[in-house]
Tab-separated table of C-alpha atoms and ligand atoms in Angstrom:
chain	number	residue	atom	x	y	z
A	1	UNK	CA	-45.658	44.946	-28.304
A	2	UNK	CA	-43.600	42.032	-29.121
A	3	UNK	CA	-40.927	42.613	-31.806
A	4	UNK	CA	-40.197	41.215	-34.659
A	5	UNK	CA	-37.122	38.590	-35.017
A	6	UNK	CA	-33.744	40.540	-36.003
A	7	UNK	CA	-30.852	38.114	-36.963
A	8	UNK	CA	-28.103	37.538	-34.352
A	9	UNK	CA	-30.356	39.416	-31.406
A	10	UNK	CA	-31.074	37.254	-28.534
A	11	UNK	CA	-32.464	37.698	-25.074
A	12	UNK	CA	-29.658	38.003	-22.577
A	13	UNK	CA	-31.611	36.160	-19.755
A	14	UNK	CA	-33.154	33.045	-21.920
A	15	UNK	CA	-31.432	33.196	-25.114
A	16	UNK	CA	-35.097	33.635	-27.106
A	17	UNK	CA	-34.668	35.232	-30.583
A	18	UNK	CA	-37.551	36.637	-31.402
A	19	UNK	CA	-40.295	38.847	-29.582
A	20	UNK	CA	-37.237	41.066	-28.237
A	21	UNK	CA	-36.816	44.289	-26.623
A	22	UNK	CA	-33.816	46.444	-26.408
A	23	UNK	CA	-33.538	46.430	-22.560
A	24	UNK	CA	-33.840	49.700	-21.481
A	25	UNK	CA	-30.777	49.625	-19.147
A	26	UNK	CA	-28.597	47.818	-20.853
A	27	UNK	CA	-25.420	49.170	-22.612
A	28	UNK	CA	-25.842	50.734	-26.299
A	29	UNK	CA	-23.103	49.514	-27.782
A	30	UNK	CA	-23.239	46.604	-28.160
A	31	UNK	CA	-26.970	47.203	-27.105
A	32	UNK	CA	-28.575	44.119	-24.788
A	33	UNK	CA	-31.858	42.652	-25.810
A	34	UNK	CA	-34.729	40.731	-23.492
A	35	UNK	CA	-37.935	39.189	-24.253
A	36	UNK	CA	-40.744	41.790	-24.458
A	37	UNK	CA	-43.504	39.996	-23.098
A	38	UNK	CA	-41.223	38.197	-19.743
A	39	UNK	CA	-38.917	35.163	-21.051
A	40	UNK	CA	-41.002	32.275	-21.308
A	41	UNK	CA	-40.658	28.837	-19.463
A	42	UNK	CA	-38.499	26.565	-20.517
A	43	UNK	CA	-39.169	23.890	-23.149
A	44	UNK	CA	-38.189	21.082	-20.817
A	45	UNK	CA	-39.669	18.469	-23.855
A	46	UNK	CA	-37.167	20.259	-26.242
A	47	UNK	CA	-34.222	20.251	-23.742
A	48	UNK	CA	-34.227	16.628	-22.805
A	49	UNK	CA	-34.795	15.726	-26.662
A	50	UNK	CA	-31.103	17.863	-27.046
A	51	UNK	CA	-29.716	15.846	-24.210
A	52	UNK	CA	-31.051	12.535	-25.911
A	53	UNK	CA	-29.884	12.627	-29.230
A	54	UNK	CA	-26.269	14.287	-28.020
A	55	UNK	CA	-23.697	12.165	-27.162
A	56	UNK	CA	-23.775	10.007	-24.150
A	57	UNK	CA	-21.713	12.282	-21.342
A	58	UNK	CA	-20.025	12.494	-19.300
A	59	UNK	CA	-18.160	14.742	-21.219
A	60	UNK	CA	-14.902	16.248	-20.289
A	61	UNK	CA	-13.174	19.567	-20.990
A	62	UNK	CA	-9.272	18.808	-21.525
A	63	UNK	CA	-6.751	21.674	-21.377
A	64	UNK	CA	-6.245	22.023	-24.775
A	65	UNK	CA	-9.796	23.365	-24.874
A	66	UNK	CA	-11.466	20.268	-26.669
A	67	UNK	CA	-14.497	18.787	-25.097
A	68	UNK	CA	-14.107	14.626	-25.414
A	69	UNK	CA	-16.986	12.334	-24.382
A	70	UNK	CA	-16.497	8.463	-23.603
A	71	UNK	CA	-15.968	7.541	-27.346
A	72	UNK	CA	-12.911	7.489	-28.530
A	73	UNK	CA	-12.593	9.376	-31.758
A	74	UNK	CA	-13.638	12.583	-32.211
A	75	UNK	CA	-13.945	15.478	-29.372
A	76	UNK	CA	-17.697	16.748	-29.427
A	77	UNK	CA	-16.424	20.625	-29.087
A	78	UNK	CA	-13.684	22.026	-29.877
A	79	UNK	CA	-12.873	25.960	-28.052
A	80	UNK	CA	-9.886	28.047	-27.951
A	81	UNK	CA	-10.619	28.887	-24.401
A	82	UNK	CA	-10.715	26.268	-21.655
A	83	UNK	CA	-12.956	28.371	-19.944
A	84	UNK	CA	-15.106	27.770	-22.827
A	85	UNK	CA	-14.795	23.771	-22.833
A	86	UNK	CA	-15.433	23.650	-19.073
A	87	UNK	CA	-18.812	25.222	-19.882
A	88	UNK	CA	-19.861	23.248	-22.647
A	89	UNK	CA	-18.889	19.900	-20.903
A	90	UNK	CA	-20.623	21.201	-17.410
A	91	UNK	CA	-23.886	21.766	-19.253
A	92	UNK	CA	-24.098	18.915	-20.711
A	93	UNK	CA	-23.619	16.770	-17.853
A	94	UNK	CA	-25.843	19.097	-16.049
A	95	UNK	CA	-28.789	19.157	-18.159
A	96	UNK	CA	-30.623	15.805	-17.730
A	97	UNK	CA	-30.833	16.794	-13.973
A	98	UNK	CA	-31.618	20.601	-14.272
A	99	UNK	CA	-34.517	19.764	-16.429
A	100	UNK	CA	-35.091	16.691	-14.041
A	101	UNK	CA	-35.274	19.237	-10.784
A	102	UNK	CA	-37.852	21.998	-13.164
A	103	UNK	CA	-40.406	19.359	-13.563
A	104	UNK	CA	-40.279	18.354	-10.032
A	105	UNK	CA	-40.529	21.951	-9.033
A	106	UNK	CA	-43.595	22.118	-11.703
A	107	UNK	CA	-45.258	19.186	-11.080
A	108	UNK	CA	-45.258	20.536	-7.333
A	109	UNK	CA	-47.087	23.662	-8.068
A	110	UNK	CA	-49.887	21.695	-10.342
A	111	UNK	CA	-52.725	20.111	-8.887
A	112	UNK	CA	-52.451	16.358	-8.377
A	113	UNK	CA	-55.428	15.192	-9.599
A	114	UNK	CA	-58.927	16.497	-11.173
A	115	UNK	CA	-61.592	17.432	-8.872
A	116	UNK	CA	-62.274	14.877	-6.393
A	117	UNK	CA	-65.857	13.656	-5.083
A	118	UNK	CA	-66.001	11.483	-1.762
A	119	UNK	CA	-66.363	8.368	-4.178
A	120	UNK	CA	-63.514	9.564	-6.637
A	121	UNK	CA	-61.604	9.498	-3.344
A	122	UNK	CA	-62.403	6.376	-2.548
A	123	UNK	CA	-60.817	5.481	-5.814
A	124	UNK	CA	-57.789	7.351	-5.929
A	125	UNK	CA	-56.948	6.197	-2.375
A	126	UNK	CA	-57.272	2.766	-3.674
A	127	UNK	CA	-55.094	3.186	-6.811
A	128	UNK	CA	-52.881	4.956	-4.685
A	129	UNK	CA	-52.856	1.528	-2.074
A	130	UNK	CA	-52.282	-0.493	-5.327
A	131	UNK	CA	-49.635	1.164	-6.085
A	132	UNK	CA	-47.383	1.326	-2.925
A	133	UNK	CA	-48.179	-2.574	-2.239
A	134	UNK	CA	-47.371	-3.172	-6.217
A	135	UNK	CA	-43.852	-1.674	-5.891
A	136	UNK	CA	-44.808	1.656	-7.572
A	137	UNK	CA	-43.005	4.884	-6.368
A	138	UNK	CA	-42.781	8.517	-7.073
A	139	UNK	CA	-40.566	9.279	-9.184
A	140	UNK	CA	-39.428	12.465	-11.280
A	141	UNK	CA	-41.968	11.134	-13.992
A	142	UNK	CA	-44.342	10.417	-11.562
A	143	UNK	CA	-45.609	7.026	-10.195
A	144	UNK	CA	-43.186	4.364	-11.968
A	145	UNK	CA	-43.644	0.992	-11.549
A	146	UNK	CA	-40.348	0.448	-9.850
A	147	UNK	CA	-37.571	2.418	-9.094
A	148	UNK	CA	-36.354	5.298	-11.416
A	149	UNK	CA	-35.922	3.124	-14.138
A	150	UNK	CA	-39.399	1.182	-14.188
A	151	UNK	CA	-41.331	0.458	-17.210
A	152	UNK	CA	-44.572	2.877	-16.985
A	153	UNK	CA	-44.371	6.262	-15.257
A	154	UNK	CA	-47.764	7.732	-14.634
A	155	UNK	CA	-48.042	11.577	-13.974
A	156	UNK	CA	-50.561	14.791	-14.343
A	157	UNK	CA	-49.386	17.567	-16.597
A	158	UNK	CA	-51.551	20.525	-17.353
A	159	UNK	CA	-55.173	18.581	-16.918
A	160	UNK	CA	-53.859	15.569	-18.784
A	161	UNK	CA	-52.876	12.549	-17.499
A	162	UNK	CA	-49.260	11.689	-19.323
A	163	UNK	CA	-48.271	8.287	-19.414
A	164	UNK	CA	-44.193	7.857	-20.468
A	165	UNK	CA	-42.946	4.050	-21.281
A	166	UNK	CA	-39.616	3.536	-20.242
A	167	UNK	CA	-37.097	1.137	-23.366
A	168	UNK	CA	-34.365	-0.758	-22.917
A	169	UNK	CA	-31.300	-0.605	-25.664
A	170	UNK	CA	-31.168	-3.713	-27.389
A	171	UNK	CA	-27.868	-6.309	-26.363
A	172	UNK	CA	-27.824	-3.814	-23.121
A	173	UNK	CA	-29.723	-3.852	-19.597
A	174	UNK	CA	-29.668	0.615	-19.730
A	175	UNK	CA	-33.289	1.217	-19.193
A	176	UNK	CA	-34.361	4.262	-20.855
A	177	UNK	CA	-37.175	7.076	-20.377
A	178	UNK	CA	-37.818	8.028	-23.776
A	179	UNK	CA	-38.033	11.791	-24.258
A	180	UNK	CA	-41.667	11.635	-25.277
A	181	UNK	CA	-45.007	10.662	-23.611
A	182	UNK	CA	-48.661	10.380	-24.182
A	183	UNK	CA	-50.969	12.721	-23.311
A	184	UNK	CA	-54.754	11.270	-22.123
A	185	UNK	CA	-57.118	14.266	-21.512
A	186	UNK	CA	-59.648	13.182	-18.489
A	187	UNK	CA	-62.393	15.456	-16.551
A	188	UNK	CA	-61.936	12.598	-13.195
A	189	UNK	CA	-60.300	10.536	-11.172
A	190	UNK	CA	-62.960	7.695	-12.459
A	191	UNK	CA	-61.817	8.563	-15.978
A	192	UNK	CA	-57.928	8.646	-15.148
A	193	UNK	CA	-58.758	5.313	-13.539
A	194	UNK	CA	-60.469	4.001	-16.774
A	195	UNK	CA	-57.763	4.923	-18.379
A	196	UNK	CA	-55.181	3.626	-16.879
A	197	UNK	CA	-57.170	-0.006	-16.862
A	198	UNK	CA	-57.347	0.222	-20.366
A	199	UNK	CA	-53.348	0.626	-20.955
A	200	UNK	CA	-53.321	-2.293	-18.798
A	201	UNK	CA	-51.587	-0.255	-16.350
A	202	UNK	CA	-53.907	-0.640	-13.100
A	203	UNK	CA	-55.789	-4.387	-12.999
A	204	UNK	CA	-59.195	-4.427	-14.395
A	205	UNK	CA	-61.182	-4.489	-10.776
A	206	UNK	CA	-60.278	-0.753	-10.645
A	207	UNK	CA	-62.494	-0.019	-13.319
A	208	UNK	CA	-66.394	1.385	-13.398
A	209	UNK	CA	-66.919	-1.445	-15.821
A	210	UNK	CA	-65.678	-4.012	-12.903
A	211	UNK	CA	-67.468	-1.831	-9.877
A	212	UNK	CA	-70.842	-1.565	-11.605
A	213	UNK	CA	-70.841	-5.412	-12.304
A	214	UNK	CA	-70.025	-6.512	-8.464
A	215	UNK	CA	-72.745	-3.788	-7.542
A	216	UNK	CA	-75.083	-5.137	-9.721
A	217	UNK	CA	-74.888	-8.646	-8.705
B	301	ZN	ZN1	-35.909	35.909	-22.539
């Protein structure tokens, strides 16, 4: 039952503009509209791009209505209302840490790993080891080697392994976490493992390769 997209409708609870309903409680006129099907999750990939490419905040809402961030020049927004300013310049300052606290909450409700055997374990209990005694911590992104603003972050997202590289801005030391990542699919913890040898992320005597050779010996 999901409805086609009609210009300047949008969902009142998620701001969608297409698959809308007219919701059945609303007023009439104007009428209110909301996503047939249940507003979908939020595009957290699509958000933090936004945030990205915007101006670097803070941003601040003046009384005159315009929105001004650090640069001087031009203001970012311009409003009549300084109700209207506030909001803009709120959000934006908000956003890297709203989507921030939605992956957490996410990433809690996932699984943390693949299926374990006794022997995948083993293994993850030893990555794990390496990690903690290698400086690695959890992070929003996951493991990152280092604080929040280490180089690798290592994390599970819907039965994939995701692997974001942190840059830093040339002439500057702001370390950045780009807004993409690379997505590994693995069926185990062995394979994750592999994996993560491979990127030259965990050392070599993690791998099968490694542990088959000293068991063969
Ligand atoms: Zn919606």
């Amino acid at each position: 039952m999901t409805a086609p997209t009609e210009p300047g409708r949008v969902c009142r609870d998620c701001g969608a503009t297409s698959g809308l309903v007219m919701r059945p409680y609303g007023p009439l006129d104007p009428p209110e509209y909301e996503c047939a099907d249940g507003c979908p999750p939020l595009d957290l990939d699509a958000l933090d791009a936004l945030a990205a490419a915007a101006t670097d905040g803070p941003w601040t809402a003046h009384p005159d209505g315009l929105v001004w961030s650090p640069l001087i020049g031009d203001p970012v927004s311009g409003s009549v209302l300084p109700e209207d300013a506030a909001l803009i310049a709120a959000a934006r300052n908000a956003l890297p840490a709203l989507v921030a606290e939605v992956r957490q909450h996410r990433a809690a409700q996932q699984p943390t790993a693949p299926a374990a055997e006794p022997s995948d374990r083993q293994l993850l209990a030893a990555a794990h080891r390496w990690a903690r005694t290698h400086g690695w911590r959890v992070t929003w992104r996951g493991w990152a080697d280092g604080l929040s603003d280490g180089t690798v972050g290592v994390g599970w997202e819907h039965g994939e392994l995701r692997i974001w590289r942190s840059y830093t801005t040339p002439g500057s030391s702001d370390r950045r976490w780009p807004t993409w990542s690379t997505d590994y699919p693995v069926a185990s913890v062995r394979q994750a493992v592999d994996v993560l040898v491979a990127l030259d992320v965990l050392p070599a005597e993690l791998s099968s390769a490694y542990r088959a050779a000293v068991a063969s010996r």
